Coordinates of C-alpha atoms and ligand atoms in Angstrom, one line a residue:
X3 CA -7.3 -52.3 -53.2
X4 CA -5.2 -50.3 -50.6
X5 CA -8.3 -50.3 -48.5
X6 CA -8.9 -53.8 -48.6
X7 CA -5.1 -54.9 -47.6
X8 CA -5.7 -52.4 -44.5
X9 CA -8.5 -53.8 -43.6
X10 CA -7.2 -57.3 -43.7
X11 CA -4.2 -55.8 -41.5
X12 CA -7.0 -54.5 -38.6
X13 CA -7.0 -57.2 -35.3
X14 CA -9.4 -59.7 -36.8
X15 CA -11.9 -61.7 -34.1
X16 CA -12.9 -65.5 -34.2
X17 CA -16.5 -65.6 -35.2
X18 CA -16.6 -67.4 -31.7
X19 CA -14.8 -65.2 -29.1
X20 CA -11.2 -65.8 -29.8
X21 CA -8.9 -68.6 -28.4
X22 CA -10.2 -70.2 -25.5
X23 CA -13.7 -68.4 -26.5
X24 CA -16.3 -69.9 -24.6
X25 CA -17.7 -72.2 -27.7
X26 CA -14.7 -74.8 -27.8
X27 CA -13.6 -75.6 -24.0
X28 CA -10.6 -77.6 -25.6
X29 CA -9.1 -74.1 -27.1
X30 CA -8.9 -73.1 -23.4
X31 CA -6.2 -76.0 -22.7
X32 CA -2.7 -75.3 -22.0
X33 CA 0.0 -77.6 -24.3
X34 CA 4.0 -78.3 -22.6
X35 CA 2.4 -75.2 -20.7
X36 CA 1.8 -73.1 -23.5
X37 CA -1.8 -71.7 -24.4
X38 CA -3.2 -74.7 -27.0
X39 CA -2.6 -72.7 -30.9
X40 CA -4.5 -75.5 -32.6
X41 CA -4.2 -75.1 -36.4
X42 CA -5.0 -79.0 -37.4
X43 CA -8.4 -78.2 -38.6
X44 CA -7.9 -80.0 -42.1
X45 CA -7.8 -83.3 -39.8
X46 CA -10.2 -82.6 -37.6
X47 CA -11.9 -79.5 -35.9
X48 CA -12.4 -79.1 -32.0
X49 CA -16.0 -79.6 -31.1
X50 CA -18.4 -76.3 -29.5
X51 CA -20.1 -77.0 -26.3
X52 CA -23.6 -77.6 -28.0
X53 CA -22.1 -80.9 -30.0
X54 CA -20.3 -82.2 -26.4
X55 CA -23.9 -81.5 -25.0
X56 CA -26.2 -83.2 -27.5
X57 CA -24.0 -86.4 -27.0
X58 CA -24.1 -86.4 -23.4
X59 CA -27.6 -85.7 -23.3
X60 CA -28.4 -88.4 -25.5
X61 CA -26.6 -90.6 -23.6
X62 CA -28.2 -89.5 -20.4
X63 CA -31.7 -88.8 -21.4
X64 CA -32.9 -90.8 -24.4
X65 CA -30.1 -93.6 -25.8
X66 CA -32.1 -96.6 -27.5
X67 CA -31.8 -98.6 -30.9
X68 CA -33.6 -95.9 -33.4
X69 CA -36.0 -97.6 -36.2
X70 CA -36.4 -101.1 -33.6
X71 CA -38.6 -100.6 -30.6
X72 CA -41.9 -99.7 -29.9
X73 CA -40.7 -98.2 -26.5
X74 CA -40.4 -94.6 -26.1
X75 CA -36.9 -93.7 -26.0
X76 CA -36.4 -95.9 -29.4
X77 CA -39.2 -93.4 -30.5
X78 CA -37.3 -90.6 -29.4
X79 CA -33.9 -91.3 -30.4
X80 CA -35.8 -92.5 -33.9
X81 CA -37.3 -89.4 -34.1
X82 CA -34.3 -87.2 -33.1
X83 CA -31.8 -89.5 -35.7
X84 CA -34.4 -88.6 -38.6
X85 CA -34.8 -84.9 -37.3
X86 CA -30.5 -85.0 -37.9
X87 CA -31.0 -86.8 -41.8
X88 CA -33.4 -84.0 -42.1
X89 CA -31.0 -81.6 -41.0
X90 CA -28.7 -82.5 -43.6
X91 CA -30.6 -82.5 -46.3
X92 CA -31.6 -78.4 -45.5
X93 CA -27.6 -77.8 -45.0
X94 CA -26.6 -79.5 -48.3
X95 CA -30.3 -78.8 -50.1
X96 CA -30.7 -82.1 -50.6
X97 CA -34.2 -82.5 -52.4
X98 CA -35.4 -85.8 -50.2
X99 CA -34.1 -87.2 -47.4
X100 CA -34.0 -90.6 -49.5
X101 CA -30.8 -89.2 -50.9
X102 CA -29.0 -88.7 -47.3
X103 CA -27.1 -92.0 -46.4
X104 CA -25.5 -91.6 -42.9
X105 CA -21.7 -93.3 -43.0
X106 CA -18.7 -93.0 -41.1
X107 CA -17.2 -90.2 -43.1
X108 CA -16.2 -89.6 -46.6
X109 CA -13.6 -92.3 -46.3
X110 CA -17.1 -94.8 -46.3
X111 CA -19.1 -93.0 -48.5
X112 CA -16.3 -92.9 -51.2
X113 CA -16.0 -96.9 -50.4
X114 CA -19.8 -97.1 -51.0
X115 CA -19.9 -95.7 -54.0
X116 CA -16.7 -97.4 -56.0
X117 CA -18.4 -100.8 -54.2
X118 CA -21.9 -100.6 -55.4
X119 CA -21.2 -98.6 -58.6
X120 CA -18.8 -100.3 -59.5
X121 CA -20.7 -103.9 -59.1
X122 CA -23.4 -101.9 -60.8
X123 CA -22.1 -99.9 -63.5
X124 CA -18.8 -100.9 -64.6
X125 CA -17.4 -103.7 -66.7
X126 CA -13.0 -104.5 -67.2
X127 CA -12.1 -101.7 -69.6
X128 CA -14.7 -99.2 -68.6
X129 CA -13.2 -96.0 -66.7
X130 CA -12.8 -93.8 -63.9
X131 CA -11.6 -90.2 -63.5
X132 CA -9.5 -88.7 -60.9
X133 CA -7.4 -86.3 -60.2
X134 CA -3.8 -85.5 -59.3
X135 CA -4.7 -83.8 -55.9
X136 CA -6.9 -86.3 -54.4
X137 CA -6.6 -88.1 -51.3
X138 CA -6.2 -91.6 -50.7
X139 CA -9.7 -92.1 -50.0
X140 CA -10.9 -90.9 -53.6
X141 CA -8.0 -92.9 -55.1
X142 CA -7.2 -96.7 -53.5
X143 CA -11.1 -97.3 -53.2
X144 CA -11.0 -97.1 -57.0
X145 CA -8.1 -99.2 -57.4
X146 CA -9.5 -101.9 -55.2
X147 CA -12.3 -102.0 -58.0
X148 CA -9.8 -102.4 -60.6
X149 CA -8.3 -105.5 -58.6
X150 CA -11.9 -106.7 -58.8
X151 CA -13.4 -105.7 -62.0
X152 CA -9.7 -105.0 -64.1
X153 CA -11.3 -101.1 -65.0
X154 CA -9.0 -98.3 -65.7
X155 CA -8.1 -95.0 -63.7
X156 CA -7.5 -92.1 -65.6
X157 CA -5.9 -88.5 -63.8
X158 CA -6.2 -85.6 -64.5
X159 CA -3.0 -83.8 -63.6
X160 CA -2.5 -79.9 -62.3
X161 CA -0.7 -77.3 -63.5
X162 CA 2.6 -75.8 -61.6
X163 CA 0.2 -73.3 -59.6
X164 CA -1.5 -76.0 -58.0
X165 CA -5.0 -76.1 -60.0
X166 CA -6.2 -78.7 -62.3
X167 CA -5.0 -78.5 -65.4
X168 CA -8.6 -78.4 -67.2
X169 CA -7.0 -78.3 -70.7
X170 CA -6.3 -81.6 -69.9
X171 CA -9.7 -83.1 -68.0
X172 CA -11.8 -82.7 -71.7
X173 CA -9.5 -85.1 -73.3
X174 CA -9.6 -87.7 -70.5
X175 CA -13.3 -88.8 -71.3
X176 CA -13.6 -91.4 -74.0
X177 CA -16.7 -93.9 -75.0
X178 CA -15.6 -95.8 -71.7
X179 CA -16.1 -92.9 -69.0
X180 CA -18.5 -94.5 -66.2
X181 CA -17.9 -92.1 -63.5
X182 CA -15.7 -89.0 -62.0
X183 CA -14.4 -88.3 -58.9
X184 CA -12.9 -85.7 -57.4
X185 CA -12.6 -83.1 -54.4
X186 CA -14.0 -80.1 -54.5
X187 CA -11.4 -78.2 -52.2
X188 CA -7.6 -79.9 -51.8
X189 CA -6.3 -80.9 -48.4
X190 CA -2.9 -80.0 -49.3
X191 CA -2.9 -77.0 -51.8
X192 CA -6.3 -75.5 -50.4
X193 CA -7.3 -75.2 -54.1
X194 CA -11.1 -74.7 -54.7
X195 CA -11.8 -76.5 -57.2
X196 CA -14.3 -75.4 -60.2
X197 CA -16.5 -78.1 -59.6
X198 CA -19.9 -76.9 -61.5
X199 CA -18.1 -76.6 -64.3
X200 CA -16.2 -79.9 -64.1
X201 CA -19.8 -81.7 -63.4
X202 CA -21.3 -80.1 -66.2
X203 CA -18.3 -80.9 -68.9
X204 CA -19.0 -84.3 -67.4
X205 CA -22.6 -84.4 -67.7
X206 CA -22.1 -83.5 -71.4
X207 CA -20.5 -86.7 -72.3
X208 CA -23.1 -88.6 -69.9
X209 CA -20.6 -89.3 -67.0
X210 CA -22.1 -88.6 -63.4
X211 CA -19.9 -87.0 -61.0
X212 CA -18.7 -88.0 -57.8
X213 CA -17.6 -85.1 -55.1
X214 CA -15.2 -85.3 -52.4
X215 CA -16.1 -82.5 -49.8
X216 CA -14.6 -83.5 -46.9
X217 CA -13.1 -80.0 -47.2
X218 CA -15.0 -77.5 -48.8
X219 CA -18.3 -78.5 -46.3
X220 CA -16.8 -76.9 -43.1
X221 CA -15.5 -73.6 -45.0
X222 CA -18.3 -72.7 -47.9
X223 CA -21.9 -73.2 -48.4
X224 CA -22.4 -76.3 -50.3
X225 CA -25.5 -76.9 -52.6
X226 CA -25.8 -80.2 -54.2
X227 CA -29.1 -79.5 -56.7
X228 CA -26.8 -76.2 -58.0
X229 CA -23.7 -78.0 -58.2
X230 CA -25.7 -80.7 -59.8
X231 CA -23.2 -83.6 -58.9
X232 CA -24.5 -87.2 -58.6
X233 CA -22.7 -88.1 -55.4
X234 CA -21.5 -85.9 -52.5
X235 CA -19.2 -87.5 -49.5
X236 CA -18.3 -85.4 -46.3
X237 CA -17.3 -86.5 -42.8
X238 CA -19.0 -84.8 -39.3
X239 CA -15.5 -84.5 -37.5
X240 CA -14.5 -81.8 -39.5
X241 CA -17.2 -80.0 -39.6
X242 CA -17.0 -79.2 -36.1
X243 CA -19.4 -82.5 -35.2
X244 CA -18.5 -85.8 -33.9
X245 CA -16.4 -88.5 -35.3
X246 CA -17.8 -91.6 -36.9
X247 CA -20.6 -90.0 -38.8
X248 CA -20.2 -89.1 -42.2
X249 CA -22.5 -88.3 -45.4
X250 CA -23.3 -89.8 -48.9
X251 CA -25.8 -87.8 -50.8
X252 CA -26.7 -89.3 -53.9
X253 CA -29.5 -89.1 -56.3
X254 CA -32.2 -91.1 -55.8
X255 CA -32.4 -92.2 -59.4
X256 CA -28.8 -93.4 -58.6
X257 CA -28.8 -94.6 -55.5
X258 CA -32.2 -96.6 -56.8
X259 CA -30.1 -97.8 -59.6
X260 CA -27.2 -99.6 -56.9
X261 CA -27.0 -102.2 -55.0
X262 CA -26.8 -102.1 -51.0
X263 CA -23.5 -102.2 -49.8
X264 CA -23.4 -104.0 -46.4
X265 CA -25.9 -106.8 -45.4
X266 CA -27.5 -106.8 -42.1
X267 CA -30.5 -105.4 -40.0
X268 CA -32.7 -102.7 -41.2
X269 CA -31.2 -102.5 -44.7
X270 CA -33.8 -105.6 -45.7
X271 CA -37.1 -105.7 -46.5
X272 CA -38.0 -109.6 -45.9
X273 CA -35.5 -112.2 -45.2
X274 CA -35.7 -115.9 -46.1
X275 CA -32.7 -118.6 -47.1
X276 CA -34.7 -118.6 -50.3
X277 CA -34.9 -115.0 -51.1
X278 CA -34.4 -111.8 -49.3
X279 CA -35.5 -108.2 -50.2
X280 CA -34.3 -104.9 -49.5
X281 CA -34.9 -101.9 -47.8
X282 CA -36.4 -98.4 -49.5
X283 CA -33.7 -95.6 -49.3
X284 CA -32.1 -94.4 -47.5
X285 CA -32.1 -97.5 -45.2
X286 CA -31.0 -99.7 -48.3
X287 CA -27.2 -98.6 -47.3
X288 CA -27.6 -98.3 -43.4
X289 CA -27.0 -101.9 -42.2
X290 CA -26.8 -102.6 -38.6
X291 CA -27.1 -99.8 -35.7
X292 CA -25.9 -96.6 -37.3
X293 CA -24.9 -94.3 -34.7
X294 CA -27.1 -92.4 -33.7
X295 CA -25.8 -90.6 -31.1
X296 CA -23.3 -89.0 -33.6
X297 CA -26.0 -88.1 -36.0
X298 CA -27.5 -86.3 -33.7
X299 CA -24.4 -84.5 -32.4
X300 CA -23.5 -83.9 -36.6
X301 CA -27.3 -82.1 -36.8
X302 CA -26.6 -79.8 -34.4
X303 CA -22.9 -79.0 -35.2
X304 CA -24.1 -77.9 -38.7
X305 CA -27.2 -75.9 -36.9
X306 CA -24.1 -74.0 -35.2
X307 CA -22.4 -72.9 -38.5
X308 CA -25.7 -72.7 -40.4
X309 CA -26.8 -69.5 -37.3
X310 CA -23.1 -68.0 -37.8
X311 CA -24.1 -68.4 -41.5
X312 CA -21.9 -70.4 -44.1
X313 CA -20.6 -67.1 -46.2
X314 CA -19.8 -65.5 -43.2
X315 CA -17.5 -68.3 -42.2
X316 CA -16.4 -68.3 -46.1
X317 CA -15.3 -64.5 -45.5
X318 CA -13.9 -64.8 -42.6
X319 CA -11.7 -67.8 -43.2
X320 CA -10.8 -65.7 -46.5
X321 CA -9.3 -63.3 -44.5
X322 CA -7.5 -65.1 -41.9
X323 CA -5.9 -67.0 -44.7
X324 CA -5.1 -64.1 -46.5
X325 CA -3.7 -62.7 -43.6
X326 CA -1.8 -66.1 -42.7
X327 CA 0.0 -66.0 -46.1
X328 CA 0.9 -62.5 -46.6
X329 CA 2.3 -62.9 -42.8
X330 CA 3.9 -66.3 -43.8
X331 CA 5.6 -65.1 -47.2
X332 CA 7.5 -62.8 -45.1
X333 CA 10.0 -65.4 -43.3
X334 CA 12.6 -66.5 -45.7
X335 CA 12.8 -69.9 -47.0
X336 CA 8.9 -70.4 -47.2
X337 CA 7.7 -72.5 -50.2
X338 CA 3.9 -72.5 -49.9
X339 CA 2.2 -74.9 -52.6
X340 CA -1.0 -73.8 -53.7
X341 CA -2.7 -71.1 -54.9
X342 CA -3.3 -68.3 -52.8
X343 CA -5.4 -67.2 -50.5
X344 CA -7.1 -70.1 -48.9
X345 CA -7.8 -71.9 -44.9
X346 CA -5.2 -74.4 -45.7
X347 CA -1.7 -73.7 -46.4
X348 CA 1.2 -76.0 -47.0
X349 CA 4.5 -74.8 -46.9
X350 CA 7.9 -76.4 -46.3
X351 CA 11.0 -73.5 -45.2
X352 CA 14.5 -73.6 -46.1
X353 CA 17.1 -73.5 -43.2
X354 CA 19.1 -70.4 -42.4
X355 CA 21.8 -70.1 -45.1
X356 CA 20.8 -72.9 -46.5
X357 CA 18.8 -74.2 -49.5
X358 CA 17.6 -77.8 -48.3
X359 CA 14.3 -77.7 -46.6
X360 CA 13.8 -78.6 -42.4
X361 CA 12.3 -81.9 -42.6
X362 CA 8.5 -81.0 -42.0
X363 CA 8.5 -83.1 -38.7
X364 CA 11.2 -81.3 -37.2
X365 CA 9.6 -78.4 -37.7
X366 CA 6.0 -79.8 -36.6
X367 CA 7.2 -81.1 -33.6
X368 CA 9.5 -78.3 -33.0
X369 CA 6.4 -75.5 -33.4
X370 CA 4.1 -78.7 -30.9
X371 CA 6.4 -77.8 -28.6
X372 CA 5.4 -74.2 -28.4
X373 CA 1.6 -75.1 -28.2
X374 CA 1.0 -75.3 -32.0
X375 CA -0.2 -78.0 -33.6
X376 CA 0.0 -78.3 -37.2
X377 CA -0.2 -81.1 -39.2
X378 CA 3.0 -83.3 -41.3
X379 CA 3.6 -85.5 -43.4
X380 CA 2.0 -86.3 -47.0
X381 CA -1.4 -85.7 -45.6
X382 CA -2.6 -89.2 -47.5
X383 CA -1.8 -87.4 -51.0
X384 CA 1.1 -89.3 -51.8
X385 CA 0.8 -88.9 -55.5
X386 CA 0.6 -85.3 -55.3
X387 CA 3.7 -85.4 -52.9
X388 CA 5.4 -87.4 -56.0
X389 CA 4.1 -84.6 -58.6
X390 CA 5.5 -81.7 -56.1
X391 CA 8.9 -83.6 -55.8
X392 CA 8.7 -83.7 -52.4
X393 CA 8.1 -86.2 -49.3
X394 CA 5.4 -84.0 -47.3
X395 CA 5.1 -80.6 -46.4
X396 CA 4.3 -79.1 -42.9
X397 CA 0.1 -77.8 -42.8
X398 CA -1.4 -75.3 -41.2
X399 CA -5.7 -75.0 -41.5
X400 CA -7.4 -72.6 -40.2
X401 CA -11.4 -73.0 -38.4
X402 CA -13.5 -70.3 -37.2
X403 CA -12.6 -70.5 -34.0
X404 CA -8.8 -69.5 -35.2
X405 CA -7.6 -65.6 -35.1
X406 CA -5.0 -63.6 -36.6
X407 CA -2.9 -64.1 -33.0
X408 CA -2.6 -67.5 -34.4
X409 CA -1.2 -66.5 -37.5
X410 CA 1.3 -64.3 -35.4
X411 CA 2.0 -67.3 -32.9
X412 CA 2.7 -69.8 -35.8
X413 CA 4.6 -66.9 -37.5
X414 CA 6.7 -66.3 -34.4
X415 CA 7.2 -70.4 -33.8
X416 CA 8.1 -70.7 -37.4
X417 CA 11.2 -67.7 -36.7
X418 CA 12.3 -69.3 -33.9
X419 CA 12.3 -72.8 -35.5
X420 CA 14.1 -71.4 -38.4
X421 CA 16.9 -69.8 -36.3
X422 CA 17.8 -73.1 -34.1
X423 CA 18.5 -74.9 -37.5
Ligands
PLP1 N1 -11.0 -86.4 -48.6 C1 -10.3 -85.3 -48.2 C2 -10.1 -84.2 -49.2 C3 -9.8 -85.2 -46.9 O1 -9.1 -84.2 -46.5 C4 -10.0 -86.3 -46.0 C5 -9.5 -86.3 -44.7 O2 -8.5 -85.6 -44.4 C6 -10.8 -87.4 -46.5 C7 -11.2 -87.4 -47.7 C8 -11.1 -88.6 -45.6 O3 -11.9 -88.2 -44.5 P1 -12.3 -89.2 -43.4 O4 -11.0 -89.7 -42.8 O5 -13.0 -88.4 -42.4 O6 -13.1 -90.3 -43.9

């Protein structure tokens, strides 16, 4: 055990070079003329050369409408689009490529979901599950349905540690149960939660399961045939690909089972004022142009952390944010909420002397100022900022790209903060 806290103690590399490490030009900028510590990476990660290069070269080399011309670049940028769905499917092991709708994130995909499912699948009275420590988008798409179809929304709370309290979850499901959803990793509390076992308890009483990954994709191998869940949403930009692309696996015998979501080009089959048909998956949910240009980018951003290899990035991460909080429980006044150790840690510090927290965007802008950008606020969790008692917290997450002279940097901002107030 000794061993092991040593070892976590030894300098500890970015699996890409370090800041400013040739991969991610951005990490090489300077910030009020400090060297950029970015630590943000539950909003959004910073993008590696090969992702900047596969959207210029697209641009430059092949851009046409995909699955509309007979031309050759519509060919081409058909070809590479599908190549990209393919891609996908191999990262998440998808078993077709029917079951990989590209969105705009997991915001979309979630919206998809409580949209078709719910025209599909639920009647006024029937039920949803959710839980205490999701974010906004696995929570007010579900309330919209209830505005439309009067269903309820049952949560499932956590316990004081920051997990879900799964003494609870079993005596949420009734007769009325239609679906549950929930993230697999928090945004706030970084807790991983034990979603086999939640799909399976669910699966036992005949509900399918809905998962939120927008943040356990860029940090752990995810496998959608051993998790078994029904529906999977995660969003490119954080996953060190572009923005505006996004990911709904579902499978086919559901997505079959719903109804397309948006009207318009390429998700029909034959159009008439009398009658109109639609689409075979996965096209069925992709109305209009779908970008493209993003897909591709998102393909080759998950080709990058598929060479470095998922559980090597799961390791690392480990130890970075083991290293972060041992580092971080050493100022005084830090709170930290969560369970420990994970690549997102939320914390709020008391002032010298004093019991009352520094607002969190005091401090956030304070710590900007130095370079280091961390994120404030309720991170779109409000209801877990009510259950927690307190208005937001101030976030650092940690990417690949990040190194234990991060931790120090945010360790040493966080002193110096602390000592002005
Ligand atoms: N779910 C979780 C757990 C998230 O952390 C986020 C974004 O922070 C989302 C959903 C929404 O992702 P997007 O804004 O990319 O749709």
């Amino acid at each position: 055990m000794k061993q092991d806290i040593e070892s976590l103690r030894q300098p500890l590399p970015s699996l890409t070079g370090g800041v400013g490490g040739g991969s991610f030009p951005i990490l090489s900028r300077q910030i009020y003329g400090k060297p950029l510590v970015y630590l943000d990476n539950g909003a959004t990660t910073q993008k590696p050369q090969c992702v900047i290069d596969a959207i210029t070269d697209e641009y430059l080399n092949v851009n046409a409408n995909v699955h509309r011309g007979v031309h050759y670049l519509s060919q081409e940028a058909t070809r590479l689009y599908e190549e990209a769905r393919e891609t996908v499917r191999a990262f998440i092991n998808a078993r077709s490529t029917t079951e990989i709708i590209f969105t705009r994130g997991t915001t979309e995909s979630i919206n998809l979901v409580a949209a078709t499912f719910g025209q599909a699948c639920m009647q006024a009275g029937d039920e949803v599950i959710v839980t205490e420590m999701e974010h906004h988008s696995n929570i007010v798409p579900w309330q919209l349905l209830q505005l439309r179809k009067d269903i309820k929304i049952r949560v499932c709370p956590i316990t004081d540690d920051g997990r879900l309290d799964l003494d609870v979850l079993p005596t949420l499901f009734s007769p009325n149960t239609k679906l549950l959803a929930c993230t697999h990793v928090s945004n706030v509390l970084g807790t991983v939660n034990p979603v086999k076992d939640i799909i399976a308890m669910a699966h036992a009483h005949g509900v399918p399961v809905l998962i939120d990954a927008a943040q356990s994709v860029p940090h752990m191998a995810v496998d959608v045939q051993a998790l078994d869940c029904d529906f999977l949403a995660f969003s490119g930009h954080k996953v060190y690909g572009p923005t505006g692309i996004g990911v709904l696996y579902g499978k086919e015998q559901w997505l079959e089972k719903l109804p397309p979501y948006m009207g318009g080009g390429e998700m029909i089959g034959k159009v008439s004022f009398e009658r109109t048909t639609f689409n075979v998956l996965p096209y069925k949910f992709e109305a209009g142009t779908p970008d493209y240009v993003a897909a591709r980018g998102l393909a080759v951003a998950l080709d990058f952390v598929s060479g470095i290899g998922m559980g090597k990035i799961a390791e690392y991460e480990h130890e970075l944010g083991t290293y972060a909080y041992e580092q971080l429980m050493q100022i005084e006044g830090m709170h930290i909420y969560g369970p420990a150790p994970s690549p997102v840690i939320s914390f709020n510090l008391a002032a010298e002397g004093g019991a009352a927290f520094i607002h969190h965007l005091d401090l956030g802008t304070l710590l900007d100022r130095l370079g280091i950008a961390v994120r404030t606020g309720h991170h779109c969790a409000e209801p877990l900022m009510h259950r927690l008692g307190i208005e937001g917290t101030v976030r650092a997450s940690f990417a690949l790209y990040n190194t234990k002279e991060d931790v120090d940097a945010l360790v040493a901002g966080i002193d110096r903060v602390r000592k002005m107030f």
